[in-house]
Coordinates of N, CA and C and ligand atoms in Angstrom, one line a residue:
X1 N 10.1 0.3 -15.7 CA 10.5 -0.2 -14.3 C 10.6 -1.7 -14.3
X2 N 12.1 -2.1 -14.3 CA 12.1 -3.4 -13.9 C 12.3 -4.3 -12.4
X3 N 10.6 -4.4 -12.2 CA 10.2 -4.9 -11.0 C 10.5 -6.0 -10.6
X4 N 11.0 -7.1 -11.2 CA 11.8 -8.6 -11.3 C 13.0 -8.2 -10.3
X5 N 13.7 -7.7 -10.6 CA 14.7 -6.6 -9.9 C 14.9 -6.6 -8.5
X6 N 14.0 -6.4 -8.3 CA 13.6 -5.5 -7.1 C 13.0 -6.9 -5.9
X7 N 12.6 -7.9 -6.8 CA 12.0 -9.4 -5.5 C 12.9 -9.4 -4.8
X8 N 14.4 -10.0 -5.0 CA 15.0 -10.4 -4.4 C 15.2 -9.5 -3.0
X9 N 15.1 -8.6 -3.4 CA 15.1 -7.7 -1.9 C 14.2 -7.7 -0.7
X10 N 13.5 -7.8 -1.4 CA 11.7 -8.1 -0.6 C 11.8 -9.1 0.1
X11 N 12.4 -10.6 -0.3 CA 12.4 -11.3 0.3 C 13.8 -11.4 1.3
X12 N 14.6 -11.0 0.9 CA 15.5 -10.5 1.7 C 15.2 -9.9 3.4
X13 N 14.1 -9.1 2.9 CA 13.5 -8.1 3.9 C 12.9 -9.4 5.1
X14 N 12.1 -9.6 4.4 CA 11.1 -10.6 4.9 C 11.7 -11.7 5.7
X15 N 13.0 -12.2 5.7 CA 13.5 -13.3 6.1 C 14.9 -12.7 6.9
X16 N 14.8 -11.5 6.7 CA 16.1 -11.0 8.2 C 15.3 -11.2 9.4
X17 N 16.3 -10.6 10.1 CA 16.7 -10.5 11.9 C 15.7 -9.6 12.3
X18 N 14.8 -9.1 12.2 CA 13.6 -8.2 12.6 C 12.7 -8.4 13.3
X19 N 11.8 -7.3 13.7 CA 11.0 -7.5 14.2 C 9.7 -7.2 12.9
X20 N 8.5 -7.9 13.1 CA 7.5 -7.8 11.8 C 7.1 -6.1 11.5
X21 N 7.1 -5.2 12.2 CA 6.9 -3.5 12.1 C 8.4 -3.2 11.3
X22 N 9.2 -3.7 12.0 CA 10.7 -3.2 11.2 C 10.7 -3.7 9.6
X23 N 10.2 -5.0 9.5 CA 10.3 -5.3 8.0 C 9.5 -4.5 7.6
X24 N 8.2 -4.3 7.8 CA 6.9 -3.5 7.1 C 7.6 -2.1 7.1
X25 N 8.1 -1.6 7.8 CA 9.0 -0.2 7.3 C 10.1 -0.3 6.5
X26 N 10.8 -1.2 6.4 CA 12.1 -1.3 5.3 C 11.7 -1.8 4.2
X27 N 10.2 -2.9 4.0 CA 9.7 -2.8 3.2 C 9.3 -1.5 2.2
X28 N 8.4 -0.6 3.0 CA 8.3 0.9 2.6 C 9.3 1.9 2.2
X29 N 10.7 1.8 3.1 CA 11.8 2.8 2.8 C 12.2 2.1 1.0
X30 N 12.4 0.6 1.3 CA 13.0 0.1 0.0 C 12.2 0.8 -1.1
X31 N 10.7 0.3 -1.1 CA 10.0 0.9 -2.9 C 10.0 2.1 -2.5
X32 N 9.7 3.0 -1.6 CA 10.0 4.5 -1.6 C 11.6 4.8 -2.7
X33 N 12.6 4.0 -1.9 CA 13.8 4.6 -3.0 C 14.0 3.8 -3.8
X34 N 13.8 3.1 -4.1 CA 13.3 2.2 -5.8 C 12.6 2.7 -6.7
X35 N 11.9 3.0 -6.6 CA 10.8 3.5 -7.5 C 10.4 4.8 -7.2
X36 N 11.2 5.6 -8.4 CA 10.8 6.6 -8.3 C 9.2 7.7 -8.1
X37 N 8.8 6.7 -8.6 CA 7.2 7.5 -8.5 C 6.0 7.1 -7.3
X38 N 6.7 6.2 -6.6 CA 6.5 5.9 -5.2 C 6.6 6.8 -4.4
X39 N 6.1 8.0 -3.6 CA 6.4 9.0 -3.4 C 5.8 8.7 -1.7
X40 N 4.4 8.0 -1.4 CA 4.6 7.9 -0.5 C 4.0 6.5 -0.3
X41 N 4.2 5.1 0.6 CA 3.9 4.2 1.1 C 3.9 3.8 2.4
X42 N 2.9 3.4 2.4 CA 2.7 2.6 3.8 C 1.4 1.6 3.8
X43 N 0.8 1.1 5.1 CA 0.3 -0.2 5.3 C -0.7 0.6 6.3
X44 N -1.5 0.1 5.5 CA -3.4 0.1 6.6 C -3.7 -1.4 7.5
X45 N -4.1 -1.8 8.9 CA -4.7 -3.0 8.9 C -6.3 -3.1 9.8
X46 N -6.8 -3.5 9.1 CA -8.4 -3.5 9.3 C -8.5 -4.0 10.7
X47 N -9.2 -3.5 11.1 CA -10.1 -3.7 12.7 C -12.0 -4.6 12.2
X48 N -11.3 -5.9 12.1 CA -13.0 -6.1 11.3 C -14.1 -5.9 12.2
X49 N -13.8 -5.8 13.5 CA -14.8 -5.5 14.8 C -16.2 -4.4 14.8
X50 N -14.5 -3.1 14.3 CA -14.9 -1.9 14.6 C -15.1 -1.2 12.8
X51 N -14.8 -2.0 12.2 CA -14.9 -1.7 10.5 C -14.0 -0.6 10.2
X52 N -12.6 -0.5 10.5 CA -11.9 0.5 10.7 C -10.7 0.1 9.9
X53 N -9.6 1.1 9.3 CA -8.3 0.4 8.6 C -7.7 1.3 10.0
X54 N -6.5 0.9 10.4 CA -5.6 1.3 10.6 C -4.1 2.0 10.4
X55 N -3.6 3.3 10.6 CA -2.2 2.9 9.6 C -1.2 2.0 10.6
X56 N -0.3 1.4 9.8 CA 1.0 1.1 10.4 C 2.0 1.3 9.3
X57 N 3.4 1.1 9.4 CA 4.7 1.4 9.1 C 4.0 2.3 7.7
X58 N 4.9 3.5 7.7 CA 4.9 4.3 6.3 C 6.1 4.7 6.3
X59 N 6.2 5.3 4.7 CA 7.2 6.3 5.2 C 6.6 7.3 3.9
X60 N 7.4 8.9 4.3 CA 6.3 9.7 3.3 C 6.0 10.9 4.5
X61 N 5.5 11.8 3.8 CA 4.7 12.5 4.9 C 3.6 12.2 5.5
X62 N 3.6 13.1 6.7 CA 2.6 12.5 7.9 C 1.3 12.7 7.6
X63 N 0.4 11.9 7.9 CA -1.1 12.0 7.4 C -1.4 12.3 8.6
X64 N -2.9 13.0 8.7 CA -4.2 12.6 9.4 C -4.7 11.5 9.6
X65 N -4.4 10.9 8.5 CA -5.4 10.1 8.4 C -5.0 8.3 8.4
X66 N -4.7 8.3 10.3 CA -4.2 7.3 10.9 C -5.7 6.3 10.6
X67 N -7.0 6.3 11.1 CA -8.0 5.6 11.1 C -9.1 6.3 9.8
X68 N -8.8 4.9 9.0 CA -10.1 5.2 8.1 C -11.5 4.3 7.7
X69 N -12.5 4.9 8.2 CA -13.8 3.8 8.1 C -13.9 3.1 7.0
X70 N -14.2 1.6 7.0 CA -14.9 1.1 5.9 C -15.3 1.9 5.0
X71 N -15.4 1.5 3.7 CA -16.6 2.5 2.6 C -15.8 3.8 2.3
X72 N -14.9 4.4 3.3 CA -14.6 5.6 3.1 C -13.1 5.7 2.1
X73 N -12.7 6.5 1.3 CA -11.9 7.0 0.7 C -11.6 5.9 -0.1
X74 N -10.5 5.6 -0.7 CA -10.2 4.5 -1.8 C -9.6 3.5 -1.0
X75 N -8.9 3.6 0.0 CA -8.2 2.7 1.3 C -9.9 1.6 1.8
X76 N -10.6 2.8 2.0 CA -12.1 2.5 3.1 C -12.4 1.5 2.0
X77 N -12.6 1.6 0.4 CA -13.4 1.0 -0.6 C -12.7 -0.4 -0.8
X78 N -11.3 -0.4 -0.7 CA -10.7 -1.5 -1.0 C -10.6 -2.9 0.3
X79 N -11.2 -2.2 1.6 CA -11.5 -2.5 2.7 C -12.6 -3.7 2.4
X80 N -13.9 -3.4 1.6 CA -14.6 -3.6 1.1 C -14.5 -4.7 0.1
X81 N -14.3 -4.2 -1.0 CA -14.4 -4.6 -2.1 C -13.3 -6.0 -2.5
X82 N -12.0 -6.0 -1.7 CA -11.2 -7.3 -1.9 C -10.3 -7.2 -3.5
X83 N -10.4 -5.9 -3.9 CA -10.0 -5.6 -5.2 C -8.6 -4.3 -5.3
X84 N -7.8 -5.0 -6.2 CA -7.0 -3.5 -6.3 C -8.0 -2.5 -6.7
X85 N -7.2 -1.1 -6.3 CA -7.8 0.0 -6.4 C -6.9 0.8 -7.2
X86 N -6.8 1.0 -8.6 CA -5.7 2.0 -9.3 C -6.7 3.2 -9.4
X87 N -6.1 4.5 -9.2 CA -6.1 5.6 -9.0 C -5.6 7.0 -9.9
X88 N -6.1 6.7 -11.3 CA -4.6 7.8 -12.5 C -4.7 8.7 -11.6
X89 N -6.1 9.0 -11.6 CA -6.1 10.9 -11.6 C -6.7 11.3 -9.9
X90 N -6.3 11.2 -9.0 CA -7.1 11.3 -7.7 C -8.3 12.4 -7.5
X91 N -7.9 13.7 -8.9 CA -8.8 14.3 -8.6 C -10.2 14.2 -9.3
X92 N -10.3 12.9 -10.2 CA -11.4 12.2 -10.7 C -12.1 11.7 -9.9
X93 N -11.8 11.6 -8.6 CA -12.6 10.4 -7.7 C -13.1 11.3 -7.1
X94 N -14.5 10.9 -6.9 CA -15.6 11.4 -5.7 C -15.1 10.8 -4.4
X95 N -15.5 9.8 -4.0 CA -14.8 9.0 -2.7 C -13.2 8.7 -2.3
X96 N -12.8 9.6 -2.5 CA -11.1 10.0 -2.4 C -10.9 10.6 -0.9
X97 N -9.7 10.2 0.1 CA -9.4 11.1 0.8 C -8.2 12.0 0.6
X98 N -7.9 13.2 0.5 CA -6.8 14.0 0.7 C -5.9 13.6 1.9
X99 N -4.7 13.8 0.9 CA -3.7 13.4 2.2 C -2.8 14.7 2.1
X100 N -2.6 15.2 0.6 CA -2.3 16.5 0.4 C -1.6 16.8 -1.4
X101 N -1.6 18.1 -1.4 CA -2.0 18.7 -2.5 C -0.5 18.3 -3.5
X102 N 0.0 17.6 -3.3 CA 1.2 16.8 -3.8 C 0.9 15.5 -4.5
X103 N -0.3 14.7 -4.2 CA -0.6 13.8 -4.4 C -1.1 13.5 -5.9
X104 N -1.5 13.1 -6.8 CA -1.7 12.9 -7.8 C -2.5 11.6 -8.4
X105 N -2.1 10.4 -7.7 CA -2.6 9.3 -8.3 C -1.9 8.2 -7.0
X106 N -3.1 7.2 -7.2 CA -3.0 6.1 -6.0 C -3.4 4.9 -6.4
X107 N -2.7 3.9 -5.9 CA -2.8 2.6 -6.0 C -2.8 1.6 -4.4
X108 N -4.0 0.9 -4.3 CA -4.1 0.3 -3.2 C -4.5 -1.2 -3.3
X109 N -3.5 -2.1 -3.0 CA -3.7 -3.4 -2.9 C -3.8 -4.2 -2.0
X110 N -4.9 -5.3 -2.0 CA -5.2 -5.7 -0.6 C -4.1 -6.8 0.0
X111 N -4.1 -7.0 1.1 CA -3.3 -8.1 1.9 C -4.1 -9.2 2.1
X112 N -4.1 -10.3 1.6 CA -4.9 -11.6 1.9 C -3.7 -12.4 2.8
X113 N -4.4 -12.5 3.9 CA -3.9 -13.8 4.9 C -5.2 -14.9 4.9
X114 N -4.6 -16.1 4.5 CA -5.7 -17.2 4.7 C -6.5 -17.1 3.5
X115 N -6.8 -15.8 2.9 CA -8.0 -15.8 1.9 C -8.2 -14.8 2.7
X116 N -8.2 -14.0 3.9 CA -8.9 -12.9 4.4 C -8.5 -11.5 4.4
X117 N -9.3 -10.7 3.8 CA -8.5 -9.3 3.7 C -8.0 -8.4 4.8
X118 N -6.4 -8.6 5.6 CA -6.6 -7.9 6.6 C -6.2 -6.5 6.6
X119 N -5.6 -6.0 5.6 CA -5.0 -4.8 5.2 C -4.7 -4.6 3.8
X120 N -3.8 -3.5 3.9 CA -3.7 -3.2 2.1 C -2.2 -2.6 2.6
X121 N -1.6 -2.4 1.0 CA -0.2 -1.4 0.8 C -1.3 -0.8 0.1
X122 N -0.8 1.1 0.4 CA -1.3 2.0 -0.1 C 0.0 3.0 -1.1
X123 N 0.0 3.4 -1.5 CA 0.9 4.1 -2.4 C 0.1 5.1 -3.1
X124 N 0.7 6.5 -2.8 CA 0.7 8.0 -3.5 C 1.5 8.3 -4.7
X125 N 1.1 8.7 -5.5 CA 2.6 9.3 -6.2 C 1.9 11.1 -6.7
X126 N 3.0 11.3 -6.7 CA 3.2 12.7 -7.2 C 2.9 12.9 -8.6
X127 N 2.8 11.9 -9.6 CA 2.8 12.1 -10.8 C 1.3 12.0 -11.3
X128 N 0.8 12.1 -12.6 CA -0.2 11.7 -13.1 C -0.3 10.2 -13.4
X129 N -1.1 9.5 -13.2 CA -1.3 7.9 -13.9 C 0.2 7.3 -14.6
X130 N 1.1 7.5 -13.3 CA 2.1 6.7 -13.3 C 2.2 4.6 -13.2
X131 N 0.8 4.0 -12.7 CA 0.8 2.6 -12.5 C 0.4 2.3 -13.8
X132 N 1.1 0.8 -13.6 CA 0.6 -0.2 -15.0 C -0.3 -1.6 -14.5
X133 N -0.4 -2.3 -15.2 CA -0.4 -3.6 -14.2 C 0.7 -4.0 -13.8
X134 N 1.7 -4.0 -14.3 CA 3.4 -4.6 -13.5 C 3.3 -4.0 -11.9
X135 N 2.8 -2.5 -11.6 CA 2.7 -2.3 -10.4 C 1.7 -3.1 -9.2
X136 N 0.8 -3.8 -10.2 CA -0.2 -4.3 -9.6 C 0.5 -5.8 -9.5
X137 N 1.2 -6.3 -10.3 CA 1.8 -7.5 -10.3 C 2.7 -7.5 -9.2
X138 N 3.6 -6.7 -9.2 CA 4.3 -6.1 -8.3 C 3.7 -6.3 -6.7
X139 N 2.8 -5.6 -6.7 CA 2.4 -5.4 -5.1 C 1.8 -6.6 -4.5
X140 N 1.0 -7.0 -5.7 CA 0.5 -8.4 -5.2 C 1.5 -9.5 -4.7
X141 N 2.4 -9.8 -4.9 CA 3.8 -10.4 -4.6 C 4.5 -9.9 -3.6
X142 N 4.0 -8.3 -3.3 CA 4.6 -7.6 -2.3 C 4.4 -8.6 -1.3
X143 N 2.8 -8.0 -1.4 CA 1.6 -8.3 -0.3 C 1.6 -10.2 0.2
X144 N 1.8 -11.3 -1.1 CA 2.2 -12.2 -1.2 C 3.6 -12.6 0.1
X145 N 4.3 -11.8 0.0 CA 5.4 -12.0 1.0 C 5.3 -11.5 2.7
X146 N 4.1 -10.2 2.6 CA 4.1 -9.7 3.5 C 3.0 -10.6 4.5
X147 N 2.5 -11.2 3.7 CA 1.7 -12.5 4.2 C 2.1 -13.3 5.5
X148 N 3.4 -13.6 4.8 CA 4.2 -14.5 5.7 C 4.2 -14.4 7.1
X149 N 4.7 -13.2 7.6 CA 4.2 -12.8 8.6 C 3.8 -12.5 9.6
X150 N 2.7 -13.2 9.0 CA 1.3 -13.3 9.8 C 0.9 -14.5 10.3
Ligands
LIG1 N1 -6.0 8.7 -0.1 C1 -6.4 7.7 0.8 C2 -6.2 8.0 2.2 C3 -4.9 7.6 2.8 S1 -3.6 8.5 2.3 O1 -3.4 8.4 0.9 C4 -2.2 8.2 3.2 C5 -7.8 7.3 0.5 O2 -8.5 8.0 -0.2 O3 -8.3 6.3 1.1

């Protein structure tokens, strides 16, 4: 996957005529159809109040699981912890949520505004231990743009 490729668009996104939910979804439709093994994405943003993620913009199938507590599932942990979260095998993890039986492996990167964690990009794939670090390089630069923002 050549992810180099693919900036220029991102930033493209980020610097049109939108509203900030409209980027955060064209954001999502773009690596959904770029990257093949991107299967489903979207964007959590933390409630630090109530210790809660929230979803906003995805695209992918529809989850349950609009609010997820601190601590809980790999989203909840990375909430936490301020650390990517790579995911080969989802069904190796104890503290995993099911989104559905399609899923295979997850990767979840946090969003730093200021230095503060206020969300993450989350990403499904359908495959087995499809991420490398380039995906991780990748999102962090996502998340780097989606910064702006804010
Ligand atoms: N699997 C995630 C839950 C969110 S869905 O993937 C959309 C988790 O364990 O936190």
């Amino acid at each position: 996957m050549n992810f180099n490729s693919l900036q220029p668009s991102i930033k493209t996104i980020i610097s049109s005529n939108k509203t900030r939910d409209e980027k955060l979804f064209a954001i999502c439709q773009f690596l959904n159809q770029n990257v093949p093994y991107y299967n489903w994405v979207g964007f959590y943003f933390a409630n630090h109040e109530t210790k809660t993620l929230h979803l906003g913009p995805y695209v992918g199938a529809a989850t349950d699981h609009t609010i997820i507590p601190f601590g809980k599932g790999i989203c909840g942990q990375v909430a936490e912890s301020n650390q990517n979260f790579v995911v080969p095998d989802v069904q190796a993890q104890d503290n995993y949520i099911a989104c559905s039986l399609t899923v295979k492996s997850e990767i979840v990167v946090p969003l730093f505004v200021n230095g503060k964690n206020i969300g993450q990009i989350d990403i499904d794939s359908h495959e087995i231990d499809p991420f490398t670090k380039e995906d991780e390089i990748f999102l962090e630069f996502v998340n780097q743009q989606v910064a702006l923002l804010f």
